[in-house]
Each structure stands twice: as structure tokens, then as C-alpha cells.
Amino acid sequence: MLLNLIRFFRVIRIKKLLVHKQLFLWAAIVWAGIIAFFCLIQLNNVPLGNVSNIDKYVHAFFHFVLTSFCYLFLKKQISSSNSLKPLVFSFLFSFFFGIVIEISQELFTLSRHADIYDVSANTSGAVLAVAIAVLFKK
């Protein structure tokens, strides 16, 4: 009886861990879709206020969140606590995803164009996410 109870709680614990892993994966996928949507649609009539280069802050925020979700997912996948792989892979995914979005803007839209400063802002957001993850890791 006790052995069955222990197995039951072990299965529940494993299922909860799998749910958390999947949650971060789905959050990263949905967030990447949101980034793609907002970066590839026409946004000529959106009031952005008087903040200079506000779109660069938006790009940095987008990639900060994307890198964070990817890191949280990969951190759960890779069990070694000292491994830098989740940070490196998260950063590289966000970096290359941003480049693909910029290329897609140039090739597949009429109202949007690739911008090296957007790639720089994307990279800044990803670097900030990695820096915060490193600070909280210690």
C-alpha cells in the first residue's frame, strides 16, 4: 500500500515537471509568433507617442522575453547546474530569429524593410536577458 502511494506521488511530480517544461516551450513558441506577427504586418498608422526610436525598445523587449522563455525551457531540459548551454542556445536562437525576421521584412513585405539597428536592438534585448540570468544564477 505504501509503495503504491509513493509511486503515485512520484508520477504526479514527474507530470508536474513535464507540464512546466512544456509551458516554457509553448510560451517561447507563442512569443516567437507574436514577434513575427508584429514585425511583418504593416504598422504605418499606429500612434507610437513622442519617444524617439521607440521601435528599438520594442525590439529589445521582444527579444529579452524570447531569450528568457527559451532559457527557462532549456534550463529545465539540461540538468547540469553549471552548464552554459541553455544561455548560449537561448541567445543564439533569439539572435538568428531576429535576423530571419529582418530578412523576411525585406523580402516578403512592401511596407517594412530590414534594419541593422533593429538587429542591434534585438541583440541588446537578448544580451540583457542572458546577463540577468547569469546574475540570478549566482
Tab-separated table of N, CA, C and O in Angstrom:
chain	number	residue	atom	x	y	z
A	1	MET	N	0.820	-1.192	0.000
A	1	MET	CA	0.000	0.000	0.000
A	1	MET	C	0.870	1.264	0.000
A	1	MET	O	0.639	2.168	-0.776
A	2	LEU	N	1.841	1.293	0.900
A	2	LEU	CA	2.731	2.437	0.992
A	2	LEU	C	3.550	2.600	-0.290
A	2	LEU	O	3.755	3.721	-0.770
A	3	LEU	N	3.977	1.499	-0.850
A	3	LEU	CA	4.750	1.538	-2.091
A	3	LEU	C	3.915	2.113	-3.241
A	3	LEU	O	4.415	2.916	-4.029
A	4	ASN	N	2.653	1.719	-3.311
A	4	ASN	CA	1.764	2.272	-4.344
A	4	ASN	C	1.556	3.763	-4.161
A	4	ASN	O	1.496	4.523	-5.132
A	5	LEU	N	1.438	4.211	-2.933
A	5	LEU	CA	1.275	5.627	-2.639
A	5	LEU	C	2.517	6.416	-3.052
A	5	LEU	O	2.411	7.495	-3.649
A	6	ILE	N	3.681	5.884	-2.777
A	6	ILE	CA	4.940	6.530	-3.174
A	6	ILE	C	5.027	6.615	-4.693
A	6	ILE	O	5.388	7.654	-5.244
A	7	ARG	N	4.685	5.550	-5.396
A	7	ARG	CA	4.698	5.568	-6.871
A	7	ARG	C	3.720	6.595	-7.415
A	7	ARG	O	4.008	7.293	-8.370
A	8	PHE	N	2.539	6.684	-6.801
A	8	PHE	CA	1.521	7.629	-7.239
A	8	PHE	C	2.046	9.063	-7.155
A	8	PHE	O	1.930	9.836	-8.093
A	9	PHE	N	2.634	9.415	-6.003
A	9	PHE	CA	3.141	10.782	-5.841
A	9	PHE	C	4.349	11.046	-6.731
A	9	PHE	O	4.555	12.163	-7.188
A	10	ARG	N	5.140	10.038	-7.008
A	10	ARG	CA	6.277	10.194	-7.908
A	10	ARG	C	5.787	10.494	-9.320
A	10	ARG	O	6.320	11.357	-10.008
A	11	VAL	N	4.722	9.792	-9.757
A	11	VAL	CA	4.150	10.031	-11.090
A	11	VAL	C	3.576	11.436	-11.168
A	11	VAL	O	3.767	12.145	-12.154
A	12	ILE	N	2.877	11.879	-10.142
A	12	ILE	CA	2.319	13.239	-10.138
A	12	ILE	C	3.436	14.269	-10.223
A	12	ILE	O	3.342	15.238	-10.969
A	13	ARG	N	4.506	14.073	-9.472
A	13	ARG	CA	5.632	15.001	-9.500
A	13	ARG	C	6.263	15.067	-10.887
A	13	ARG	O	6.583	16.136	-11.391
A	14	ILE	N	6.453	13.937	-11.518
A	14	ILE	CA	7.026	13.901	-12.862
A	14	ILE	C	6.106	14.598	-13.852
A	14	ILE	O	6.553	15.375	-14.701
A	15	LYS	N	4.799	14.365	-13.745
A	15	LYS	CA	3.849	15.029	-14.650
A	15	LYS	C	3.886	16.539	-14.468
A	15	LYS	O	3.820	17.285	-15.428
A	16	LYS	N	4.007	17.001	-13.215
A	16	LYS	CA	4.093	18.440	-12.979
A	16	LYS	C	5.348	19.030	-13.605
A	16	LYS	O	5.315	20.107	-14.172
A	17	LEU	N	6.463	18.337	-13.495
A	17	LEU	CA	7.700	18.814	-14.120
A	17	LEU	C	7.549	18.892	-15.628
A	17	LEU	O	8.002	19.839	-16.260
A	18	LEU	N	6.913	17.896	-16.229
A	18	LEU	CA	6.709	17.908	-17.678
A	18	LEU	C	5.811	19.058	-18.092
A	18	LEU	O	6.027	19.685	-19.121
A	19	VAL	N	4.793	19.357	-17.285
A	19	VAL	CA	3.901	20.477	-17.589
A	19	VAL	C	4.684	21.783	-17.569
A	19	VAL	O	4.534	22.625	-18.447
A	20	HIS	N	5.553	21.981	-16.581
A	20	HIS	CA	6.350	23.207	-16.519
A	20	HIS	C	7.298	23.316	-17.713
A	20	HIS	O	7.475	24.396	-18.260
A	21	LYS	N	7.908	22.214	-18.105
A	21	LYS	CA	8.797	22.240	-19.271
A	21	LYS	C	8.009	22.629	-20.516
A	21	LYS	O	8.443	23.462	-21.302
A	22	GLN	N	6.852	22.024	-20.688
A	22	GLN	CA	6.032	22.317	-21.861
A	22	GLN	C	5.509	23.750	-21.828
A	22	GLN	O	5.366	24.382	-22.865
A	23	LEU	N	5.235	24.250	-20.646
A	23	LEU	CA	4.742	25.614	-20.518
A	23	LEU	C	5.752	26.617	-21.069
A	23	LEU	O	5.400	27.517	-21.837
A	24	PHE	N	7.013	26.467	-20.701
A	24	PHE	CA	8.044	27.380	-21.198
A	24	PHE	C	8.265	27.215	-22.697
A	24	PHE	O	8.508	28.185	-23.406
A	25	LEU	N	8.181	25.982	-23.190
A	25	LEU	CA	8.314	25.748	-24.633
A	25	LEU	C	7.184	26.447	-25.378
A	25	LEU	O	7.428	27.170	-26.354
A	26	TRP	N	5.946	26.239	-24.918
A	26	TRP	CA	4.810	26.877	-25.595
A	26	TRP	C	4.845	28.393	-25.466
A	26	TRP	O	4.476	29.111	-26.400
A	27	ALA	N	5.299	28.886	-24.339
A	27	ALA	CA	5.429	30.337	-24.174
A	27	ALA	C	6.432	30.899	-25.186
A	27	ALA	O	6.186	31.937	-25.797
A	28	ALA	N	7.547	30.202	-25.380
A	28	ALA	CA	8.556	30.651	-26.346
A	28	ALA	C	8.003	30.603	-27.769
A	28	ALA	O	8.229	31.532	-28.560
A	29	ILE	N	7.277	29.547	-28.096
A	29	ILE	CA	6.712	29.418	-29.445
A	29	ILE	C	5.674	30.503	-29.701
A	29	ILE	O	5.683	31.155	-30.758
A	30	VAL	N	4.785	30.719	-28.744
A	30	VAL	CA	3.752	31.753	-28.901
A	30	VAL	C	4.400	33.132	-28.995
A	30	VAL	O	4.016	33.956	-29.829
A	31	TRP	N	5.397	33.378	-28.155
A	31	TRP	CA	6.067	34.688	-28.177
A	31	TRP	C	6.782	34.904	-29.516
A	31	TRP	O	6.756	36.017	-30.051
A	32	ALA	N	7.411	33.872	-30.054
A	32	ALA	CA	8.059	33.994	-31.372
A	32	ALA	C	7.011	34.320	-32.438
A	32	ALA	O	7.268	35.128	-33.344
A	33	GLY	N	5.833	33.726	-32.322
A	33	GLY	CA	4.743	34.039	-33.255
A	33	GLY	C	4.287	35.480	-33.131
A	33	GLY	O	4.006	36.148	-34.138
A	34	ILE	N	4.208	35.970	-31.911
A	34	ILE	CA	3.827	37.375	-31.682
A	34	ILE	C	4.861	38.306	-32.299
A	34	ILE	O	4.519	39.295	-32.955
A	35	ILE	N	6.124	37.987	-32.106
A	35	ILE	CA	7.193	38.797	-32.699
A	35	ILE	C	7.056	38.803	-34.220
A	35	ILE	O	7.102	39.864	-34.852
A	36	ALA	N	6.903	37.627	-34.797
A	36	ALA	CA	6.789	37.533	-36.259
A	36	ALA	C	5.584	38.331	-36.752
A	36	ALA	O	5.679	39.069	-37.744
A	37	PHE	N	4.464	38.197	-36.068
A	37	PHE	CA	3.252	38.908	-36.481
A	37	PHE	C	3.475	40.413	-36.486
A	37	PHE	O	3.233	41.095	-37.479
A	38	PHE	N	3.940	40.957	-35.357
A	38	PHE	CA	4.092	42.401	-35.261
A	38	PHE	C	5.238	42.953	-36.098
A	38	PHE	O	5.231	44.128	-36.451
A	39	CYS	N	6.209	42.129	-36.418
A	39	CYS	CA	7.319	42.605	-37.247
A	39	CYS	C	7.031	42.487	-38.739
A	39	CYS	O	7.742	43.100	-39.539
A	40	LEU	N	6.025	41.724	-39.092
A	40	LEU	CA	5.761	41.523	-40.520
A	40	LEU	C	4.473	42.185	-41.011
A	40	LEU	O	4.228	42.206	-42.212
A	41	ILE	N	3.657	42.744	-40.116
A	41	ILE	CA	2.451	43.434	-40.572
A	41	ILE	C	2.757	44.908	-40.797
A	41	ILE	O	3.758	45.437	-40.301
A	42	GLN	N	1.864	45.566	-41.512
A	42	GLN	CA	2.029	46.988	-41.777
A	42	GLN	C	1.588	47.769	-40.547
A	42	GLN	O	0.486	47.591	-40.040
A	43	LEU	N	2.445	48.652	-40.052
A	43	LEU	CA	2.157	49.426	-38.841
A	43	LEU	C	2.296	50.923	-39.080
A	43	LEU	O	2.797	51.645	-38.229
A	44	ASN	N	1.823	51.408	-40.195
A	44	ASN	CA	2.002	52.829	-40.514
A	44	ASN	C	1.140	53.745	-39.655
A	44	ASN	O	1.529	54.868	-39.361
A	45	ASN	N	-0.050	53.313	-39.271
A	45	ASN	CA	-0.988	54.199	-38.580
A	45	ASN	C	-1.049	53.964	-37.076
A	45	ASN	O	-1.999	54.363	-36.430
A	46	VAL	N	-0.053	53.342	-36.498
A	46	VAL	CA	-0.041	53.084	-35.061
A	46	VAL	C	0.583	54.280	-34.352
A	46	VAL	O	1.712	54.666	-34.653
A	47	PRO	N	-0.160	54.882	-33.386
A	47	PRO	CA	0.423	56.009	-32.643
A	47	PRO	C	1.487	55.498	-31.668
A	47	PRO	O	1.204	54.698	-30.792
A	48	LEU	N	2.699	55.959	-31.831
A	48	LEU	CA	3.810	55.493	-31.004
A	48	LEU	C	4.248	56.513	-29.971
A	48	LEU	O	5.188	56.263	-29.227
A	49	GLY	N	3.589	57.641	-29.923
A	49	GLY	CA	3.969	58.655	-28.944
A	49	GLY	C	5.169	59.456	-29.410
A	49	GLY	O	5.586	59.401	-30.562
A	50	ASN	N	5.752	60.183	-28.490
A	50	ASN	CA	6.866	61.067	-28.816
A	50	ASN	C	8.217	60.506	-28.413
A	50	ASN	O	9.198	61.243	-28.349
A	51	VAL	N	8.283	59.230	-28.101
A	51	VAL	CA	9.549	58.632	-27.692
A	51	VAL	C	10.381	58.348	-28.941
A	51	VAL	O	9.931	57.672	-29.863
A	52	SER	N	11.586	58.881	-28.945
A	52	SER	CA	12.473	58.698	-30.082
A	52	SER	C	12.924	57.239	-30.166
A	52	SER	O	13.330	56.640	-29.160
A	53	ASN	N	12.838	56.663	-31.337
A	53	ASN	CA	13.263	55.275	-31.590
A	53	ASN	C	12.567	54.262	-30.690
A	53	ASN	O	13.179	53.294	-30.237
A	54	ILE	N	11.279	54.464	-30.437
A	54	ILE	CA	10.547	53.543	-29.561
A	54	ILE	C	10.533	52.126	-30.121
A	54	ILE	O	10.515	51.154	-29.371
A	55	ASP	N	10.581	51.993	-31.443
A	55	ASP	CA	10.569	50.649	-32.021
A	55	ASP	C	11.808	49.849	-31.617
A	55	ASP	O	11.749	48.622	-31.497
A	56	LYS	N	12.904	50.513	-31.359
A	56	LYS	CA	14.119	49.803	-30.919
A	56	LYS	C	13.923	49.232	-29.507
A	56	LYS	O	14.365	48.131	-29.211
A	57	TYR	N	13.224	49.987	-28.647
A	57	TYR	CA	12.912	49.483	-27.314
A	57	TYR	C	11.965	48.278	-27.404
A	57	TYR	O	12.093	47.325	-26.634
A	58	VAL	N	11.032	48.343	-28.326
A	58	VAL	CA	10.100	47.229	-28.530
A	58	VAL	C	10.862	45.995	-29.001
A	58	VAL	O	10.631	44.881	-28.505
A	59	HIS	N	11.773	46.179	-29.948
A	59	HIS	CA	12.593	45.053	-30.425
A	59	HIS	C	13.403	44.456	-29.274
A	59	HIS	O	13.477	43.225	-29.131
A	60	ALA	N	14.009	45.293	-28.459
A	60	ALA	CA	14.801	44.810	-27.325
A	60	ALA	C	13.908	44.040	-26.350
A	60	ALA	O	14.284	42.961	-25.869
A	61	PHE	N	12.721	44.570	-26.070
A	61	PHE	CA	11.787	43.888	-25.172
A	61	PHE	C	11.361	42.534	-25.739
A	61	PHE	O	11.338	41.530	-25.017
A	62	PHE	N	10.999	42.514	-27.014
A	62	PHE	CA	10.593	41.262	-27.668
A	62	PHE	C	11.658	40.182	-27.478
A	62	PHE	O	11.370	39.057	-27.105
A	63	HIS	N	12.899	40.530	-27.741
A	63	HIS	CA	13.964	39.526	-27.700
A	63	HIS	C	14.445	39.243	-26.276
A	63	HIS	O	14.958	38.154	-26.013
A	64	PHE	N	14.248	40.178	-25.374
A	64	PHE	CA	14.507	39.897	-23.962
A	64	PHE	C	13.568	38.790	-23.485
A	64	PHE	O	13.997	37.813	-22.859
A	65	VAL	N	12.291	38.927	-23.789
A	65	VAL	CA	11.298	37.940	-23.365
A	65	VAL	C	11.531	36.606	-24.079
A	65	VAL	O	11.486	35.540	-23.446
A	66	LEU	N	11.789	36.636	-25.377
A	66	LEU	CA	12.028	35.399	-26.128
A	66	LEU	C	13.235	34.647	-25.576
A	66	LEU	O	13.169	33.435	-25.345
A	67	THR	N	14.319	35.340	-25.338
A	67	THR	CA	15.524	34.704	-24.792
A	67	THR	C	15.248	34.145	-23.402
A	67	THR	O	15.700	33.043	-23.069
A	68	SER	N	14.478	34.869	-22.600
A	68	SER	CA	14.143	34.398	-21.254
A	68	SER	C	13.319	33.116	-21.298
A	68	SER	O	13.609	32.160	-20.566
A	69	PHE	N	12.292	33.077	-22.142
A	69	PHE	CA	11.472	31.864	-22.253
A	69	PHE	C	12.304	30.683	-22.754
A	69	PHE	O	12.180	29.573	-22.238
A	70	CYS	N	13.134	30.923	-23.755
A	70	CYS	CA	13.984	29.843	-24.280
A	70	CYS	C	14.935	29.344	-23.205
A	70	CYS	O	15.133	28.134	-23.051
A	71	TYR	N	15.513	30.263	-22.452
A	71	TYR	CA	16.436	29.872	-21.382
A	71	TYR	C	15.722	29.048	-20.320
A	71	TYR	O	16.237	28.011	-19.873
A	72	LEU	N	14.540	29.486	-19.901
A	72	LEU	CA	13.805	28.746	-18.871
A	72	LEU	C	13.444	27.340	-19.344
A	72	LEU	O	13.503	26.385	-18.573
A	73	PHE	N	13.086	27.216	-20.621
A	73	PHE	CA	12.792	25.889	-21.157
A	73	PHE	C	14.049	25.028	-21.208
A	73	PHE	O	14.055	23.893	-20.726
A	74	LEU	N	15.120	25.563	-21.765
A	74	LEU	CA	16.345	24.774	-21.915
A	74	LEU	C	17.005	24.469	-20.575
A	74	LEU	O	17.629	23.417	-20.415
A	75	LYS	N	16.860	25.361	-19.618
A	75	LYS	CA	17.415	25.122	-18.288
A	75	LYS	C	16.752	23.901	-17.656
A	75	LYS	O	17.407	23.127	-16.970
A	76	LYS	N	15.456	23.734	-17.901
A	76	LYS	CA	14.739	22.563	-17.382
A	76	LYS	C	15.145	21.298	-18.139
A	76	LYS	O	15.107	20.207	-17.593
A	77	GLN	N	15.530	21.440	-19.402
A	77	GLN	CA	15.906	20.288	-20.222
A	77	GLN	C	17.307	19.786	-19.886
A	77	GLN	O	17.559	18.596	-19.896
A	78	ILE	N	18.207	20.714	-19.636
A	78	ILE	CA	19.599	20.363	-19.360
A	78	ILE	C	19.785	20.415	-17.845
A	78	ILE	O	19.717	21.480	-17.244
A	79	SER	N	20.025	19.275	-17.244
A	79	SER	CA	20.001	19.180	-15.786
A	79	SER	C	21.272	19.692	-15.105
A	79	SER	O	21.252	19.993	-13.933
A	80	SER	N	22.355	19.811	-15.806
A	80	SER	CA	23.601	20.251	-15.189
A	80	SER	C	23.495	21.714	-14.773
A	80	SER	O	23.194	22.592	-15.583
A	81	SER	N	23.747	21.994	-13.505
A	81	SER	CA	23.574	23.359	-12.994
A	81	SER	C	24.670	24.312	-13.464
A	81	SER	O	24.479	25.513	-13.485
A	82	ASN	N	25.825	23.798	-13.832
A	82	ASN	CA	26.933	24.658	-14.252
A	82	ASN	C	27.017	24.837	-15.769
A	82	ASN	O	27.924	25.485	-16.253
A	83	SER	N	26.108	24.268	-16.482
A	83	SER	CA	26.169	24.308	-17.937
A	83	SER	C	25.770	25.682	-18.481
A	83	SER	O	24.783	26.280	-18.054
A	84	LEU	N	26.552	26.164	-19.427
A	84	LEU	CA	26.233	27.423	-20.110
A	84	LEU	C	25.403	27.192	-21.371
A	84	LEU	O	25.001	28.154	-22.017
A	85	LYS	N	25.171	25.931	-21.703
A	85	LYS	CA	24.441	25.615	-22.930
A	85	LYS	C	23.077	26.295	-23.018
A	85	LYS	O	22.750	26.855	-24.070
A	86	PRO	N	22.256	26.282	-21.964
A	86	PRO	CA	20.955	26.955	-22.094
A	86	PRO	C	21.089	28.436	-22.417
A	86	PRO	O	20.325	28.964	-23.236
A	87	LEU	N	22.057	29.105	-21.808
A	87	LEU	CA	22.252	30.533	-22.076
A	87	LEU	C	22.715	30.771	-23.512
A	87	LEU	O	22.203	31.644	-24.211
A	88	VAL	N	23.684	29.975	-23.942
A	88	VAL	CA	24.245	30.148	-25.281
A	88	VAL	C	23.189	29.838	-26.353
A	88	VAL	O	22.993	30.621	-27.288
A	89	PHE	N	22.510	28.713	-26.192
A	89	PHE	CA	21.493	28.333	-27.186
A	89	PHE	C	20.341	29.326	-27.213
A	89	PHE	O	19.825	29.660	-28.283
A	90	SER	N	19.932	29.819	-26.047
A	90	SER	CA	18.846	30.804	-25.989
A	90	SER	C	19.244	32.086	-26.708
A	90	SER	O	18.467	32.640	-27.481
A	91	PHE	N	20.445	32.548	-26.431
A	91	PHE	CA	20.928	33.763	-27.079
A	91	PHE	C	21.017	33.576	-28.594
A	91	PHE	O	20.545	34.416	-29.364
A	92	LEU	N	21.614	32.463	-29.023
A	92	LEU	CA	21.781	32.221	-30.466
A	92	LEU	C	20.442	32.084	-31.176
A	92	LEU	O	20.272	32.603	-32.284
A	93	PHE	N	19.483	31.410	-30.529
A	93	PHE	CA	18.168	31.288	-31.159
A	93	PHE	C	17.537	32.656	-31.344
A	93	PHE	O	17.037	32.985	-32.424
A	94	SER	N	17.554	33.477	-30.303
A	94	SER	CA	16.962	34.807	-30.394
A	94	SER	C	17.682	35.666	-31.436
A	94	SER	O	17.047	36.369	-32.227
A	95	PHE	N	18.995	35.595	-31.445
A	95	PHE	CA	19.799	36.373	-32.394
A	95	PHE	C	19.457	35.999	-33.839
A	95	PHE	O	19.145	36.866	-34.660
A	96	PHE	N	19.487	34.713	-34.144
A	96	PHE	CA	19.219	34.286	-35.523
A	96	PHE	C	17.754	34.436	-35.902
A	96	PHE	O	17.440	34.739	-37.051
A	97	PHE	N	16.859	34.277	-34.946
A	97	PHE	CA	15.447	34.516	-35.217
A	97	PHE	C	15.233	35.976	-35.602
A	97	PHE	O	14.499	36.280	-36.544
A	98	GLY	N	15.897	36.884	-34.893
A	98	GLY	CA	15.799	38.310	-35.228
A	98	GLY	C	16.326	38.611	-36.621
A	98	GLY	O	15.752	39.421	-37.354
A	99	ILE	N	17.400	37.968	-37.001
A	99	ILE	CA	17.953	38.172	-38.341
A	99	ILE	C	16.992	37.633	-39.409
A	99	ILE	O	16.771	38.289	-40.430
A	100	VAL	N	16.404	36.480	-39.147
A	100	VAL	CA	15.433	35.904	-40.094
A	100	VAL	C	14.229	36.826	-40.247
A	100	VAL	O	13.739	37.037	-41.364
A	101	ILE	N	13.772	37.409	-39.157
A	101	ILE	CA	12.641	38.345	-39.229
A	101	ILE	C	13.014	39.568	-40.059
A	101	ILE	O	12.225	40.028	-40.907
A	102	GLU	N	14.193	40.108	-39.868
A	102	GLU	CA	14.618	41.277	-40.635
A	102	GLU	C	14.731	40.949	-42.129
A	102	GLU	O	14.311	41.742	-42.981
A	103	ILE	N	15.283	39.805	-42.445
A	103	ILE	CA	15.371	39.381	-43.847
A	103	ILE	C	13.971	39.184	-44.423
A	103	ILE	O	13.697	39.580	-45.566
A	104	SER	N	13.082	38.607	-43.627
A	104	SER	CA	11.698	38.402	-44.077
A	104	SER	C	10.998	39.732	-44.328
A	104	SER	O	10.212	39.847	-45.278
A	105	GLN	N	11.265	40.722	-43.498
A	105	GLN	CA	10.681	42.043	-43.731
A	105	GLN	C	11.106	42.594	-45.087
A	105	GLN	O	10.297	43.164	-45.809
A	106	GLU	N	12.354	42.425	-45.409
A	106	GLU	CA	12.873	42.944	-46.675
A	106	GLU	C	12.316	42.171	-47.865
A	106	GLU	O	11.963	42.757	-48.888
A	107	LEU	N	12.228	40.864	-47.735
A	107	LEU	CA	11.842	40.026	-48.875
A	107	LEU	C	10.339	39.882	-49.072
A	107	LEU	O	9.877	39.767	-50.208
A	108	PHE	N	9.575	39.872	-47.981
A	108	PHE	CA	8.175	39.473	-48.087
A	108	PHE	C	7.165	40.564	-47.772
A	108	PHE	O	5.964	40.310	-47.847
A	109	THR	N	7.606	41.752	-47.407
A	109	THR	CA	6.660	42.829	-47.136
A	109	THR	C	6.983	44.028	-48.019
A	109	THR	O	8.116	44.215	-48.443
A	110	LEU	N	5.955	44.818	-48.261
A	110	LEU	CA	6.143	46.028	-49.062
A	110	LEU	C	6.352	47.255	-48.185
A	110	LEU	O	6.988	48.220	-48.591
A	111	SER	N	5.822	47.214	-46.969
A	111	SER	CA	5.880	48.396	-46.110
A	111	SER	C	7.005	48.349	-45.077
A	111	SER	O	7.273	49.335	-44.412
A	112	ARG	N	7.656	47.207	-44.918
A	112	ARG	CA	8.716	47.063	-43.916
A	112	ARG	C	10.029	46.770	-44.620
A	112	ARG	O	10.065	46.149	-45.669
A	113	HIS	N	11.119	47.210	-43.999
A	113	HIS	CA	12.443	46.989	-44.571
A	113	HIS	C	13.404	46.525	-43.482
A	113	HIS	O	13.258	46.885	-42.306
A	114	ALA	N	14.383	45.772	-43.883
A	114	ALA	CA	15.401	45.297	-42.944
A	114	ALA	C	16.184	46.486	-42.405
A	114	ALA	O	16.433	47.459	-43.117
A	115	ASP	N	16.558	46.388	-41.137
A	115	ASP	CA	17.268	47.485	-40.491
A	115	ASP	C	18.319	46.894	-39.554
A	115	ASP	O	18.001	46.125	-38.654
A	116	ILE	N	19.559	47.254	-39.773
A	116	ILE	CA	20.653	46.750	-38.947
A	116	ILE	C	20.504	47.216	-37.503
A	116	ILE	O	20.906	46.521	-36.561
A	117	TYR	N	19.866	48.366	-37.298
A	117	TYR	CA	19.651	48.857	-35.942
A	117	TYR	C	18.603	48.026	-35.198
A	117	TYR	O	18.651	47.913	-33.975
A	118	ASP	N	17.662	47.458	-35.941
A	118	ASP	CA	16.711	46.525	-35.319
A	118	ASP	C	17.440	45.265	-34.855
A	118	ASP	O	17.164	44.750	-33.770
A	119	VAL	N	18.361	44.774	-35.664
A	119	VAL	CA	19.157	43.605	-35.261
A	119	VAL	C	19.972	43.948	-34.017
A	119	VAL	O	20.080	43.136	-33.086
A	120	SER	N	20.500	45.147	-33.965
A	120	SER	CA	21.252	45.594	-32.792
A	120	SER	C	20.358	45.660	-31.552
A	120	SER	O	20.756	45.245	-30.456
A	121	ALA	N	19.144	46.159	-31.717
A	121	ALA	CA	18.205	46.223	-30.597
A	121	ALA	C	17.801	44.819	-30.152
A	121	ALA	O	17.698	44.542	-28.947
A	122	ASN	N	17.568	43.929	-31.120
A	122	ASN	CA	17.246	42.536	-30.796
A	122	ASN	C	18.367	41.914	-29.965
A	122	ASN	O	18.127	41.252	-28.958
A	123	THR	N	19.580	42.133	-30.418
A	123	THR	CA	20.748	41.580	-29.736
A	123	THR	C	20.880	42.171	-28.328
A	123	THR	O	21.215	41.453	-27.378
A	124	SER	N	20.598	43.446	-28.183
A	124	SER	CA	20.661	44.092	-26.864
A	124	SER	C	19.679	43.450	-25.890
A	124	SER	O	20.018	43.195	-24.731
A	125	GLY	N	18.469	43.177	-26.359
A	125	GLY	CA	17.475	42.521	-25.504
A	125	GLY	C	17.903	41.126	-25.108
A	125	GLY	O	17.749	40.717	-23.951
A	126	ALA	N	18.465	40.388	-26.058
A	126	ALA	CA	18.935	39.025	-25.772
A	126	ALA	C	20.110	39.051	-24.795
A	126	ALA	O	20.170	38.241	-23.859
A	127	VAL	N	21.030	39.986	-24.978
A	127	VAL	CA	22.180	40.107	-24.074
A	127	VAL	C	21.709	40.474	-22.664
A	127	VAL	O	22.210	39.934	-21.667
A	128	LEU	N	20.737	41.362	-22.564
A	128	LEU	CA	20.204	41.742	-21.260
A	128	LEU	C	19.574	40.539	-20.556
A	128	LEU	O	19.774	40.341	-19.351
A	129	ALA	N	18.844	39.725	-21.290
A	129	ALA	CA	18.236	38.520	-20.706
A	129	ALA	C	19.312	37.562	-20.206
A	129	ALA	O	19.188	37.003	-19.109
A	130	VAL	N	20.349	37.376	-20.985
A	130	VAL	CA	21.449	36.491	-20.571
A	130	VAL	C	22.144	37.058	-19.335
A	130	VAL	O	22.455	36.324	-18.382
A	131	ALA	N	22.384	38.365	-19.326
A	131	ALA	CA	23.051	38.998	-18.177
A	131	ALA	C	22.222	38.833	-16.901
A	131	ALA	O	22.762	38.511	-15.836
A	132	ILE	N	20.937	39.023	-16.995
A	132	ILE	CA	20.064	38.859	-15.823
A	132	ILE	C	20.042	37.400	-15.375
A	132	ILE	O	20.092	37.105	-14.178
A	133	ALA	N	20.002	36.479	-16.330
A	133	ALA	CA	20.021	35.051	-15.975
A	133	ALA	C	21.324	34.697	-15.258
A	133	ALA	O	21.304	33.944	-14.282
A	134	VAL	N	22.431	35.239	-15.713
A	134	VAL	CA	23.730	34.976	-15.068
A	134	VAL	C	23.732	35.569	-13.655
A	134	VAL	O	24.209	34.917	-12.706
A	135	LEU	N	23.191	36.769	-13.490
A	135	LEU	CA	23.158	37.387	-12.157
A	135	LEU	C	22.298	36.585	-11.190
A	135	LEU	O	22.664	36.414	-10.020
A	136	PHE	N	21.148	36.089	-11.661
A	136	PHE	CA	20.274	35.318	-10.781
A	136	PHE	C	20.790	33.913	-10.551
A	136	PHE	O	20.409	33.279	-9.580
A	137	LYS	N	21.638	33.440	-11.450
A	137	LYS	CA	22.199	32.103	-11.302
A	137	LYS	C	23.187	32.044	-10.142
A	137	LYS	O	23.344	31.027	-9.494
A	138	LYS	N	23.857	33.156	-9.877
A	138	LYS	CA	24.869	33.200	-8.819
A	138	LYS	C	24.274	33.395	-7.491
A	138	LYS	O	23.607	33.517	-6.791
